XYZ file of C-alpha atoms in Angstrom:
742
model
C -7.115 -124.868 -98.613
C -10.399 -126.448 -99.687
C -9.582 -129.587 -97.684
C -8.920 -127.541 -94.507
C -12.103 -125.550 -95.003
C -14.100 -128.764 -95.362
C -12.505 -130.136 -92.160
C -13.497 -127.090 -90.079
C -17.053 -127.231 -91.407
C -17.355 -130.903 -90.487
C -16.033 -130.332 -86.992
C -18.430 -127.361 -86.464
C -21.405 -129.477 -87.553
C -20.378 -132.273 -85.209
C -20.020 -129.813 -82.317
C -23.463 -128.341 -83.005
C -24.973 -131.860 -83.089
C -23.276 -132.681 -79.799
C -24.652 -129.533 -78.135
C -28.111 -130.240 -79.497
C -27.961 -133.815 -78.220
C -26.823 -132.630 -74.797
C -29.643 -130.065 -74.558
C -32.251 -132.576 -75.686
C -31.008 -135.179 -73.247
C -30.922 -132.654 -70.427
C -34.458 -131.437 -71.086
C -35.769 -134.981 -71.398
C -34.066 -135.999 -68.194
C -35.378 -132.940 -66.332
C -38.913 -133.616 -67.575
C -38.663 -137.254 -66.512
C -37.401 -136.314 -63.038
C -40.098 -133.619 -62.688
C -42.690 -136.194 -63.633
C -41.365 -138.573 -61.006
C -41.461 -135.824 -58.370
C -44.998 -134.891 -59.394
C -46.090 -138.514 -59.144
C -44.549 -138.834 -55.691
C -46.268 -135.600 -54.564
C -49.607 -136.711 -56.002
C -49.207 -140.103 -54.364
C -48.487 -138.393 -51.057
C -51.410 -135.976 -51.432
C -53.717 -138.855 -52.302
C -52.982 -140.288 -48.880
C -54.135 -136.946 -47.411
C -57.416 -136.931 -49.276
C -60.331 -136.784 -46.837
C -64.049 -137.091 -47.340
C -67.189 -136.235 -45.454
C -66.883 -134.134 -42.338
C -63.093 -134.160 -42.432
C -63.105 -132.603 -45.900
C -65.547 -129.929 -44.777
C -63.287 -129.030 -41.854
C -60.259 -128.933 -44.126
C -62.029 -126.617 -46.553
C -63.010 -124.305 -43.723
C -59.436 -124.290 -42.434
C -58.089 -123.524 -45.906
C -60.531 -120.670 -46.451
C -59.822 -119.402 -42.963
C -56.123 -119.300 -43.742
C -56.793 -117.319 -46.914
C -59.041 -114.861 -45.093
C -56.516 -114.597 -42.287
C -53.698 -113.709 -44.681
C -55.893 -111.095 -46.398
C -56.927 -109.761 -43.003
C -53.307 -109.509 -41.919
C -52.500 -107.381 -44.945
C -55.571 -105.224 -44.237
C -54.568 -104.802 -40.593
C -51.081 -103.796 -41.690
C -52.521 -101.189 -44.060
C -54.707 -99.790 -41.257
C -51.811 -99.797 -38.802
C -49.385 -97.823 -40.975
C -51.055 -94.420 -40.304
C -50.954 -95.200 -36.596
C -47.218 -95.853 -36.761
C -46.782 -92.349 -38.174
C -48.835 -90.893 -35.304
C -46.817 -92.628 -32.599
C -43.687 -90.880 -31.450
C -41.279 -91.977 -28.756
C -40.856 -88.302 -27.809
C -44.452 -88.136 -26.627
C -43.679 -90.730 -23.961
C -40.902 -88.636 -22.473
C -41.430 -85.990 -19.839
C -41.729 -82.504 -21.242
C -38.577 -80.505 -20.686
C -40.096 -77.021 -20.774
C -41.586 -75.307 -17.756
C -43.241 -72.081 -18.890
C -45.141 -69.519 -16.838
C -47.219 -67.157 -18.960
C -48.082 -63.563 -18.076
C -50.611 -61.319 -19.750
C -49.756 -57.947 -21.269
C -50.027 -56.311 -17.841
C -47.710 -58.779 -16.095
C -50.381 -60.854 -14.315
C -49.944 -64.625 -14.368
C -52.443 -66.426 -16.639
C -51.226 -70.016 -16.636
C -48.540 -72.659 -17.015
C -47.560 -75.143 -19.644
C -44.897 -77.787 -19.911
C -43.202 -79.780 -17.165
C -44.575 -79.355 -13.675
C -43.230 -80.628 -10.391
C -46.245 -82.859 -9.779
C -45.309 -84.984 -12.803
C -42.390 -86.356 -10.821
C -44.678 -88.026 -8.266
C -44.250 -91.796 -8.372
C -47.194 -94.122 -8.783
C -46.356 -95.782 -5.470
C -46.747 -92.437 -3.702
C -50.347 -92.011 -4.823
C -53.080 -93.248 -2.444
C -54.317 -96.754 -3.098
C -57.945 -95.613 -2.964
C -57.269 -93.089 -5.766
C -55.862 -95.787 -8.052
C -58.800 -98.068 -7.272
C -61.268 -95.260 -7.970
C -59.698 -94.589 -11.370
C -59.575 -98.247 -12.385
C -63.127 -98.913 -11.166
C -64.534 -96.185 -13.405
C -62.162 -96.198 -16.375
C -60.895 -99.773 -16.883
C -61.545 -102.554 -14.354
C -59.745 -105.144 -16.490
C -56.725 -102.895 -17.076
C -54.178 -105.441 -15.794
C -55.762 -108.308 -17.749
C -56.038 -107.078 -21.354
C -53.426 -106.386 -24.053
C -54.404 -102.763 -24.671
C -57.873 -103.415 -26.055
C -60.480 -104.789 -23.648
C -62.508 -107.067 -25.917
C -64.841 -108.135 -23.104
C -65.400 -104.553 -22.005
C -65.987 -103.433 -25.586
C -68.533 -106.197 -26.153
C -70.283 -105.295 -22.900
C -70.408 -101.616 -23.882
C -71.816 -102.449 -27.324
C -74.526 -104.595 -25.716
C -75.472 -101.947 -23.155
C -75.552 -99.192 -25.778
C -77.657 -101.323 -28.119
C -80.211 -101.956 -25.394
C -80.312 -98.264 -24.509
C -80.461 -97.164 -28.187
C -77.682 -94.689 -27.517
C -74.186 -94.232 -26.112
C -74.464 -95.086 -22.426
C -71.158 -96.820 -21.781
C -67.745 -96.356 -23.370
C -65.720 -99.287 -24.585
C -62.250 -97.733 -24.765
C -59.633 -99.150 -22.446
C -57.456 -96.926 -20.300
C -54.576 -97.565 -22.699
C -56.705 -96.459 -25.643
C -57.625 -93.274 -23.802
C -53.952 -92.600 -23.137
C -53.152 -93.151 -26.829
C -55.770 -90.557 -27.728
C -54.419 -88.083 -25.163
C -50.822 -88.500 -26.337
C -51.139 -88.715 -30.088
C -54.648 -87.959 -31.356
C -57.506 -85.471 -31.094
C -61.061 -85.805 -29.770
C -62.410 -86.097 -33.308
C -65.259 -88.607 -33.470
C -64.403 -90.768 -36.457
C -63.718 -94.386 -37.392
C -60.227 -93.413 -38.548
C -59.379 -92.083 -35.096
C -60.721 -95.199 -33.359
C -58.613 -97.442 -35.608
C -55.482 -95.408 -34.901
C -56.343 -95.399 -31.214
C -56.548 -99.209 -31.127
C -53.208 -99.767 -32.856
C -51.473 -97.121 -30.761
C -52.823 -98.767 -27.612
C -51.176 -102.040 -28.635
C -48.003 -100.087 -29.483
C -47.984 -98.564 -25.988
C -48.524 -101.941 -24.335
C -45.474 -103.318 -26.160
C -43.216 -100.493 -25.007
C -44.381 -99.752 -21.478
C -45.344 -101.706 -18.405
C -48.874 -101.524 -17.064
C -47.791 -99.292 -14.202
C -45.990 -96.935 -16.575
C -49.129 -96.669 -18.708
C -51.280 -95.966 -15.654
C -48.811 -93.339 -14.432
C -48.770 -91.603 -17.816
C -52.570 -91.626 -17.908
C -52.804 -90.084 -14.453
C -50.269 -87.399 -15.426
C -51.528 -86.429 -18.883
C -55.335 -86.545 -18.702
C -57.145 -83.207 -18.726
C -58.907 -82.651 -15.391
C -60.723 -79.368 -15.951
C -59.809 -75.874 -14.823
C -56.783 -75.873 -17.107
C -55.084 -78.665 -15.125
C -53.534 -81.843 -16.479
C -52.988 -84.863 -14.261
C -54.351 -85.896 -10.878
C -51.526 -84.207 -8.962
C -52.206 -80.800 -10.474
C -55.959 -81.332 -10.091
C -55.628 -82.215 -6.407
C -53.688 -78.997 -5.829
C -56.155 -76.937 -7.875
C -59.425 -78.300 -6.469
C -58.442 -79.168 -2.905
C -55.266 -77.202 -2.230
C -53.312 -80.268 -1.172
C -50.877 -82.851 -2.460
C -52.419 -85.823 -4.209
C -50.721 -87.953 -1.542
C -53.153 -86.568 1.027
C -56.499 -86.772 -0.762
C -59.270 -88.570 1.091
C -61.459 -91.295 -0.363
C -64.236 -88.747 -1.075
C -61.765 -86.423 -2.805
C -60.253 -89.318 -4.764
C -63.719 -90.306 -5.985
C -64.377 -86.731 -7.130
C -61.053 -86.624 -8.986
C -61.712 -89.987 -10.647
C -65.097 -88.712 -11.767
C -63.438 -85.960 -13.794
C -61.945 -88.327 -16.376
C -65.323 -88.901 -18.030
C -66.237 -85.227 -18.550
C -63.849 -82.779 -16.867
C -65.911 -79.678 -17.610
C -69.313 -81.160 -16.814
C -68.197 -82.616 -13.487
C -65.638 -79.990 -12.449
C -66.506 -79.116 -8.824
C -65.761 -75.402 -9.282
C -68.305 -75.330 -12.145
C -71.073 -77.638 -10.869
C -70.522 -78.965 -7.358
C -73.802 -80.967 -7.153
C -72.965 -82.756 -10.408
C -69.411 -83.400 -9.192
C -70.703 -84.935 -5.949
C -73.249 -87.059 -7.781
C -70.519 -88.306 -10.087
C -68.248 -89.036 -7.093
C -71.080 -91.079 -5.592
C -71.238 -93.107 -8.827
C -67.493 -93.706 -8.572
C -67.835 -94.996 -5.022
C -70.589 -97.397 -6.115
C -68.377 -98.547 -8.991
C -65.580 -99.335 -6.534
C -67.975 -101.571 -4.608
C -69.283 -103.244 -7.789
C -65.718 -103.931 -8.921
C -64.909 -105.531 -5.570
C -62.210 -102.989 -4.764
C -63.951 -101.854 -1.583
C -66.911 -102.851 0.566
C -70.080 -100.861 1.031
C -69.049 -100.135 4.589
C -65.705 -98.692 3.531
C -67.276 -96.159 1.154
C -70.224 -95.259 3.387
C -68.315 -92.533 5.235
C -67.205 -90.927 1.972
C -70.813 -90.874 0.768
C -72.029 -89.214 3.963
C -69.180 -86.680 3.927
C -68.623 -85.633 0.293
C -65.558 -83.653 -0.744
C -65.630 -79.858 -0.559
C -63.317 -78.159 -3.069
C -61.733 -74.723 -2.928
C -63.931 -72.005 -4.424
C -62.490 -71.521 -7.922
C -65.575 -70.135 -9.638
C -63.943 -66.788 -10.362
C -60.748 -68.292 -11.767
C -60.353 -68.715 -15.494
C -57.582 -69.835 -17.786
C -57.212 -69.014 -21.517
C -56.308 -72.587 -22.333
C -56.543 -72.407 -26.119
C -54.304 -69.343 -26.064
C -51.817 -71.025 -23.718
C -51.621 -74.174 -25.843
C -50.822 -72.116 -28.930
C -48.390 -69.859 -27.042
C -46.554 -72.906 -25.689
C -46.126 -74.244 -29.226
C -44.765 -70.839 -30.257
C -42.209 -70.905 -27.430
C -41.045 -74.333 -28.522
C -40.729 -73.016 -32.075
C -38.522 -70.189 -30.809
C -36.407 -72.766 -28.995
C -36.117 -74.880 -32.147
C -34.974 -71.744 -33.998
C -32.268 -71.200 -31.373
C -33.644 -67.848 -30.201
C -33.775 -68.619 -26.465
C -30.647 -70.699 -26.064
C -30.584 -73.728 -23.772
C -32.997 -72.215 -21.210
C -36.074 -74.316 -20.471
C -37.542 -72.778 -17.295
C -39.104 -69.622 -18.652
C -41.417 -66.746 -17.822
C -43.113 -65.351 -20.909
C -44.893 -62.009 -21.109
C -47.541 -62.275 -23.811
C -49.760 -59.721 -25.583
C -52.783 -61.530 -24.121
C -55.586 -59.214 -23.013
C -57.762 -60.899 -20.344
C -60.632 -58.476 -20.877
C -60.865 -59.092 -24.621
C -60.378 -62.820 -24.046
C -63.219 -62.892 -21.559
C -65.501 -60.975 -23.884
C -64.613 -63.260 -26.797
C -65.313 -66.412 -24.764
C -68.592 -64.958 -23.557
C -69.684 -63.783 -27.010
C -69.004 -67.157 -28.637
C -70.793 -69.164 -25.949
C -73.754 -66.785 -25.653
C -74.398 -66.584 -29.395
C -73.956 -70.326 -29.883
C -76.340 -71.060 -27.026
C -78.919 -68.555 -28.252
C -78.721 -68.963 -32.024
C -76.648 -72.089 -32.642
C -79.537 -74.601 -32.536
C -81.571 -72.564 -35.033
C -78.643 -72.425 -37.441
C -77.500 -75.988 -36.640
C -74.062 -74.589 -35.747
C -72.185 -76.144 -32.841
C -68.691 -74.662 -32.948
C -66.899 -71.367 -33.385
C -63.407 -69.936 -33.230
C -61.967 -66.446 -33.195
C -58.642 -64.638 -33.055
C -58.002 -60.997 -32.147
C -54.581 -59.562 -32.970
C -52.864 -56.204 -33.190
C -51.885 -54.890 -36.601
C -48.283 -56.049 -36.069
C -49.323 -59.631 -35.238
C -49.437 -59.527 -31.421
C -52.198 -61.959 -30.447
C -54.564 -60.432 -27.889
C -57.137 -63.236 -27.606
C -57.801 -66.677 -29.020
C -60.909 -68.864 -28.809
C -60.330 -72.324 -30.213
C -63.811 -73.683 -29.490
C -66.739 -73.285 -27.150
C -65.541 -75.742 -24.479
C -61.894 -76.585 -23.837
C -62.870 -79.331 -21.423
C -64.926 -81.116 -24.052
C -62.322 -80.698 -26.797
C -58.786 -79.367 -26.638
C -58.567 -79.223 -30.441
C -57.742 -75.611 -31.312
C -60.019 -74.600 -34.159
C -58.413 -71.159 -34.352
C -54.920 -72.419 -35.141
C -55.194 -76.027 -36.328
C -58.524 -76.419 -38.115
C -58.399 -75.934 -41.888
C -61.691 -74.565 -43.243
C -62.760 -73.016 -46.526
C -62.922 -69.201 -46.175
C -65.461 -68.547 -48.925
C -65.683 -64.914 -49.999
C -63.457 -63.786 -47.132
C -60.598 -65.034 -49.349
C -61.484 -62.616 -52.157
C -59.467 -59.675 -50.737
C -56.293 -61.690 -51.391
C -57.370 -62.086 -55.017
C -58.142 -58.382 -55.329
C -54.804 -57.500 -53.689
C -52.902 -59.658 -56.198
C -54.760 -58.009 -59.100
C -54.172 -54.484 -57.769
C -50.529 -55.285 -57.044
C -50.127 -56.295 -60.696
C -51.485 -52.902 -61.748
C -54.472 -54.362 -63.591
C -57.230 -52.739 -61.544
C -58.099 -49.714 -59.405
C -60.991 -49.264 -56.951
C -62.898 -47.258 -59.552
C -62.246 -49.695 -62.409
C -65.539 -50.692 -63.992
C -65.965 -54.473 -64.070
C -68.827 -56.528 -65.475
C -70.583 -59.300 -63.629
C -71.181 -61.734 -66.467
C -70.992 -65.477 -67.122
C -67.436 -66.814 -67.066
C -66.311 -70.404 -67.444
C -63.046 -72.270 -67.060
C -63.553 -75.557 -68.832
C -66.935 -76.851 -67.674
C -66.876 -74.912 -64.372
C -68.986 -71.748 -64.323
C -69.420 -69.939 -60.969
C -72.770 -68.436 -60.003
C -73.786 -65.604 -57.707
C -76.173 -66.039 -54.809
C -79.277 -65.174 -56.805
C -78.109 -67.076 -59.911
C -78.202 -63.812 -61.830
C -75.671 -61.284 -63.064
C -75.575 -57.616 -62.071
C -73.835 -56.167 -65.104
C -71.282 -53.353 -64.899
C -70.207 -51.740 -61.628
C -67.123 -50.212 -59.966
C -64.663 -52.696 -58.467
C -65.460 -51.349 -54.986
C -69.119 -52.312 -55.379
C -68.191 -55.771 -56.695
C -66.193 -56.471 -53.533
C -68.813 -55.016 -51.190
C -71.537 -57.095 -52.841
C -69.289 -60.184 -52.953
C -69.771 -60.839 -56.674
C -68.326 -64.249 -57.521
C -67.455 -63.871 -61.179
C -65.092 -60.924 -60.669
C -62.312 -62.819 -58.774
C -62.435 -65.536 -61.437
C -62.078 -62.888 -64.154
C -59.168 -61.449 -62.169
C -57.375 -64.804 -62.127
C -57.703 -64.994 -65.909
C -56.529 -61.390 -66.351
C -53.456 -62.050 -64.161
C -52.476 -64.916 -66.447
C -53.209 -63.039 -69.642
C -50.944 -60.231 -68.453
C -48.046 -62.666 -68.965
C -48.986 -63.132 -72.619
C -50.951 -66.375 -72.242
C -54.132 -66.317 -74.385
C -55.644 -69.703 -73.581
C -58.274 -69.074 -70.871
C -57.696 -72.182 -68.756
C -53.901 -71.833 -68.829
C -54.140 -68.109 -68.117
C -56.423 -68.807 -65.150
C -53.921 -71.320 -63.760
C -51.057 -68.806 -64.051
C -53.248 -66.236 -62.340
C -54.133 -68.591 -59.493
C -50.452 -69.284 -58.867
C -49.885 -65.537 -58.539
C -52.818 -65.339 -56.112
C -51.361 -68.179 -54.041
C -47.972 -66.430 -54.018
C -49.552 -63.180 -52.793
C -51.619 -65.015 -50.167
C -48.585 -66.807 -48.766
C -46.616 -63.571 -48.627
C -49.471 -62.009 -46.663
C -49.523 -64.771 -44.063
C -51.635 -67.728 -45.206
C -49.304 -70.562 -44.212
C -51.662 -73.468 -44.786
C -51.469 -75.457 -48.046
C -53.526 -73.661 -50.699
C -54.712 -76.254 -53.185
C -54.800 -74.933 -56.734
C -58.333 -75.526 -58.044
C -60.453 -73.502 -60.454
C -62.610 -72.349 -57.528
C -59.657 -71.069 -55.454
C -60.375 -67.384 -56.304
C -63.764 -67.605 -54.582
C -62.465 -69.312 -51.448
C -62.228 -73.065 -52.026
C -58.764 -73.417 -50.449
C -58.490 -74.170 -46.724
C -57.073 -71.781 -44.123
C -56.962 -71.273 -40.365
C -58.654 -68.534 -38.379
C -55.366 -67.124 -37.092
C -53.850 -67.048 -40.579
C -56.843 -65.112 -41.874
C -56.428 -62.537 -39.105
C -52.726 -62.232 -39.947
C -53.481 -61.821 -43.652
C -55.961 -59.004 -43.058
C -53.484 -57.331 -40.691
C -51.397 -56.564 -43.794
C -54.222 -54.303 -44.983
C -54.655 -52.758 -41.530
C -50.982 -51.806 -41.105
C -50.477 -50.485 -44.620
C -48.883 -53.446 -46.405
C -46.384 -55.115 -44.033
C -46.333 -58.802 -43.082
C -47.776 -59.392 -39.606
C -46.634 -62.713 -38.193
C -48.739 -63.739 -35.162
C -46.599 -63.893 -32.032
C -47.119 -64.869 -28.417
C -43.974 -63.588 -26.692
C -43.279 -59.932 -26.027
C -40.496 -60.805 -23.620
C -38.995 -64.015 -22.226
C -37.037 -64.320 -18.983
C -35.074 -67.281 -17.689
C -35.251 -68.795 -14.205
C -32.885 -66.069 -12.942
C -35.131 -63.273 -14.168
C -32.801 -62.289 -17.007
C -34.330 -61.158 -20.285
C -33.200 -63.629 -22.944
C -35.592 -62.617 -25.707
C -37.503 -59.532 -26.786
C -39.723 -59.533 -29.828
C -38.901 -55.958 -30.788
C -35.176 -56.631 -30.428
C -34.704 -60.183 -31.689
C -37.137 -60.433 -34.584
C -36.377 -58.994 -38.037
C -38.231 -55.944 -39.253
C -41.549 -56.754 -40.883
C -41.266 -57.212 -44.640
C -43.400 -55.160 -46.985
C -45.624 -57.463 -49.022
C -48.039 -54.926 -50.538
C -47.292 -51.443 -51.778
C -48.684 -48.604 -49.687
C -51.043 -47.627 -52.495
C -52.441 -51.134 -52.919
C -53.020 -51.442 -49.159
C -54.834 -48.107 -49.120
C -56.959 -49.038 -52.127
C -57.907 -52.355 -50.527
C -58.779 -50.626 -47.260
C -60.988 -48.157 -49.083
C -62.886 -50.977 -50.784
C -63.138 -53.205 -47.698
C -64.402 -50.285 -45.582
C -67.585 -50.360 -47.697
C -68.445 -53.941 -46.670
C -69.663 -53.125 -43.112
C -71.495 -49.997 -44.288
C -72.850 -50.865 -47.720
C -72.184 -54.566 -48.280
C -72.661 -57.971 -46.701
C -71.143 -57.134 -43.310
C -73.538 -54.509 -41.976
C -74.003 -56.356 -38.710
C -70.294 -55.949 -37.977
C -70.335 -52.139 -38.148
C -69.070 -50.543 -34.922
C -70.486 -47.407 -33.379
C -67.939 -44.594 -33.526
C -65.159 -46.733 -35.018
C -64.277 -46.920 -38.715
C -63.705 -50.542 -39.732
C -63.218 -52.683 -42.822
C -63.746 -56.368 -43.424
C -65.276 -59.155 -45.445
C -67.849 -61.880 -44.944
C -67.453 -65.429 -46.189
C -69.864 -68.336 -46.624
C -69.046 -71.654 -48.258
C -70.955 -74.090 -50.398
C -73.734 -75.812 -48.447
C -73.366 -73.217 -45.679
C -70.717 -75.402 -44.025
C -68.489 -72.488 -42.971
C -69.339 -68.887 -42.161
C -66.728 -66.149 -41.612
C -66.267 -62.530 -40.825
C -62.760 -61.077 -40.891
C -62.420 -57.385 -40.156
C -60.181 -54.716 -38.710
C -59.783 -51.166 -37.519
C -56.586 -49.143 -37.337
C -55.973 -50.785 -33.950
C -57.083 -54.413 -34.020
C -57.834 -57.260 -36.413
C -60.335 -60.017 -35.727
C -61.346 -63.220 -37.529
C -64.459 -65.221 -36.605
C -65.528 -68.649 -37.912
C -68.707 -70.635 -37.261
C -69.530 -74.165 -38.382
C -69.403 -77.814 -37.301
C -66.442 -80.089 -36.652
C -67.796 -82.729 -39.014
C -68.320 -80.147 -41.786
C -72.049 -80.796 -41.784
C -74.231 -78.132 -43.323
C -75.765 -75.385 -41.211
C -79.223 -73.916 -41.686
C -78.366 -71.187 -44.222
C -75.878 -69.463 -41.904
C -73.870 -66.764 -43.691
C -70.874 -64.720 -42.683
C -73.141 -61.718 -42.282
C -75.114 -63.393 -39.479
C -73.487 -65.025 -36.424
C -69.841 -64.311 -37.371
C -70.528 -60.613 -37.995
C -72.578 -60.365 -34.801
C -69.818 -62.043 -32.771
C -67.147 -59.829 -34.312
C -69.128 -56.741 -33.348
C -69.690 -57.949 -29.779
C -65.961 -58.521 -29.306
C -64.604 -55.509 -31.177
C -67.036 -52.930 -29.801
C -65.822 -53.913 -26.358
C -62.143 -54.147 -27.383
C -62.101 -50.558 -28.723
C -63.448 -48.940 -25.602
C -60.821 -46.703 -24.116
C -58.482 -46.994 -27.087
C -56.989 -44.035 -28.888
C -58.400 -44.817 -32.298
C -55.927 -45.080 -35.160
C -56.982 -44.456 -38.749
C -56.986 -47.208 -41.332
C -54.501 -46.311 -44.099
C -56.405 -44.965 -47.075
C -59.701 -44.552 -45.203
C -61.023 -41.288 -43.844
C -60.236 -41.100 -40.107
C -63.067 -41.407 -37.613
C -64.894 -38.365 -36.328
C -62.763 -36.886 -33.492
C -65.902 -36.553 -31.387
C -66.606 -40.249 -31.827
C -63.065 -41.091 -30.798
C -63.487 -38.948 -27.687
C -66.744 -40.711 -26.859
C -65.168 -44.118 -27.349
C -62.345 -43.163 -25.020
C -64.707 -41.738 -22.433
C -66.830 -44.866 -22.477
C -64.024 -47.108 -21.224
C -65.990 -49.041 -18.622
C -64.863 -49.873 -15.180
C -65.551 -53.457 -16.149
C -62.740 -53.360 -18.694
C -60.329 -52.091 -16.069
C -61.586 -54.696 -13.656
C -60.907 -57.393 -16.201
C -57.384 -56.136 -16.712
C -57.523 -54.100 -19.898
C -56.884 -50.626 -18.598
C -53.906 -48.792 -17.168
C -52.886 -50.142 -13.853
C -54.487 -53.502 -14.411
C -52.745 -56.132 -12.438
C -51.973 -53.657 -9.649
C -55.530 -53.040 -8.380
C -56.819 -55.413 -5.672
C -59.290 -58.061 -6.814
C -62.019 -56.661 -4.544
C -61.782 -53.311 -6.320
C -61.933 -55.073 -9.669
C -65.149 -56.822 -8.670
C -66.843 -53.669 -7.381
C -65.952 -51.632 -10.468
C -67.019 -54.502 -12.720
C -70.451 -54.584 -11.120
C -70.828 -50.799 -11.391
C -69.775 -50.835 -15.048
C -72.196 -53.648 -15.842
C -75.022 -51.762 -14.113
C -74.431 -48.583 -16.122
C -74.132 -50.590 -19.319
C -77.492 -52.250 -18.652
C -79.186 -48.906 -17.981
C -77.546 -46.745 -20.648
C -77.080 -48.990 -23.669
C -80.745 -49.485 -24.619
C -81.535 -45.805 -24.022
C -78.652 -44.582 -26.201
C -79.408 -46.999 -29.010
C -83.182 -46.643 -28.829
C -83.412 -50.445 -29.029
C -82.170 -53.587 -27.237
C -78.493 -54.327 -27.549
C -79.121 -57.804 -28.992
C -79.440 -57.684 -32.761
C -81.981 -59.891 -34.509
C -80.769 -62.204 -37.230
C -83.764 -62.776 -39.472
C -82.577 -60.371 -42.141
C -79.519 -62.445 -43.018
C -77.635 -60.925 -45.937
C -78.265 -62.718 -49.173
C -75.148 -61.452 -50.893
C -72.635 -64.028 -52.001
C -72.914 -67.213 -54.024
C -75.040 -70.297 -53.803
C -73.798 -73.310 -55.691
C -70.294 -71.890 -55.677
C -68.331 -70.814 -52.647
C -69.643 -67.582 -51.125
């Protein structure tokens, strides 16, 4: 046994020595071969060694390669967002063809596919194509989507002029913006635009790009594409436009509203003359060929009295497509949609926004506004997405996310009342409150002490909503202040979503005083819950939809579920009682209507970047926002100034002739006042299409009655009020917050 054991041990040692020898030999051999390879490489590289100028060139080439690789990665990172913006579907022809009617059955516009989109590029006049290329992109057929020479020329010209005189975007870049992007002026958009232009050039031929550009560009007057514009401005097919008419159409691409012939014919003709000169400069035509067009400028059809609610139609079209996606209209795609749109209220809203911005906007450094007017069930009567659709088709009423400031506080109060923690007469104390190192302030950086909850809301006290968020969390048993506040904010977000705020509500400590972002239309829908007594009011654009055969395929009252109750009747009434004090005793005095009981709330954000007034009666709800697209600060503009003034201008008009409904929980209006309001229904409102029989009265009668109504309004209004109708704005309400959101 011992002998065998010794034998196995010897063999194991020998095996281990053999393995060790093999590993050592292998490593030594590998090192020797690696050394030989290294020597051969070094010997080879030594032959490549250069000195003097050759070495300098090699170093530059090496560094250039490194920079190029880094640049390629950077370009890829910048291009990724553009890839997400690009969609093959946007290149396809739209399949919907929708005709929209207002609430009285009168046609207000079209959206979707139109017959003129089917016109081939070869069927368009040669002089029209030359006019477009001469003004928009002379090197269109020579560049790869970005005209580097044209961009450099534009930069040089603009630098010499110390301003933007010439644009550098190619026609393909402009098409990319029209298809995928907005008119936002930002470096991010320009980067996306450049990459998308290259993407388009890789997928489409030059002629296909030009055809898409001619079909999709906005041409003013609510028209898209040269074919629709030719029909709208000249009453003829684009095939038949003359050289003078083609020059006028080509001039619209630069600024469709500014140069629209039905708005400013002298400017349109001057611009057409510039287009003709550009055609000569580009070598597309001779001076003799364009001379006749200069001497005989185009004369468009008189469209000055036509108007189109384009922001409303854009939103309504999106709503119809949503209904189609939900399977509520079947396979039908040629549709006639009756909407709740009120042309009279729309006209007054457009006029109020533009007039107040023109008169007071420069002083407040405010350049944009948006408003939505809806019924208490969500039917959208009017929508203003900006002051000029031609300048920007971005809908600020439905797509722009802005901080609501104190106009968000009613959602906080509603959540607290719904939890049974407060009543309108509950005494609350305005005192310092902190969550971590964040401590909100009031406008005057002081604290008002104890007061009823109603007064706290009317005066827009900032600390109370924050205390409410903490109390909501503590009601669950949580004692830690920060954790309780977070639980409370989640309950506030839940209540806000149930009431109609569909935008993402970011959970931050300042959410209770309006730091989250919302849209104008969502705010109107949320306040409609108060106005109707506690039921969800989803904004809708379709009362009835008919197919191409005239058959009703959808009715809102038949095909939509019954509105869900999101607030108890008592909570809605309590909120209405408190909010009714804002226009009479609080920050919204400038929104108070004569003879109509209303409720509402102002809102102003940090730095005065956003100003709001959201209010309602028993009949209608309206939300108004003022600010700037780039979120720059205004000159101390509050929700109690321009927004409240605009809301009053729109709503005073909108309630004329209405049978006033009470707000749940608020004392009904004086019957005499209601009678007066009904009796004051002006002929102008009927003329604009807001009264019974609108849409059946001849246009000439509308115009006569409108003039008579305007005359009586001019004579009577100052006498009845004892003062001019225009309200001054120097005594801007100081209620709200300063360093925190107001």
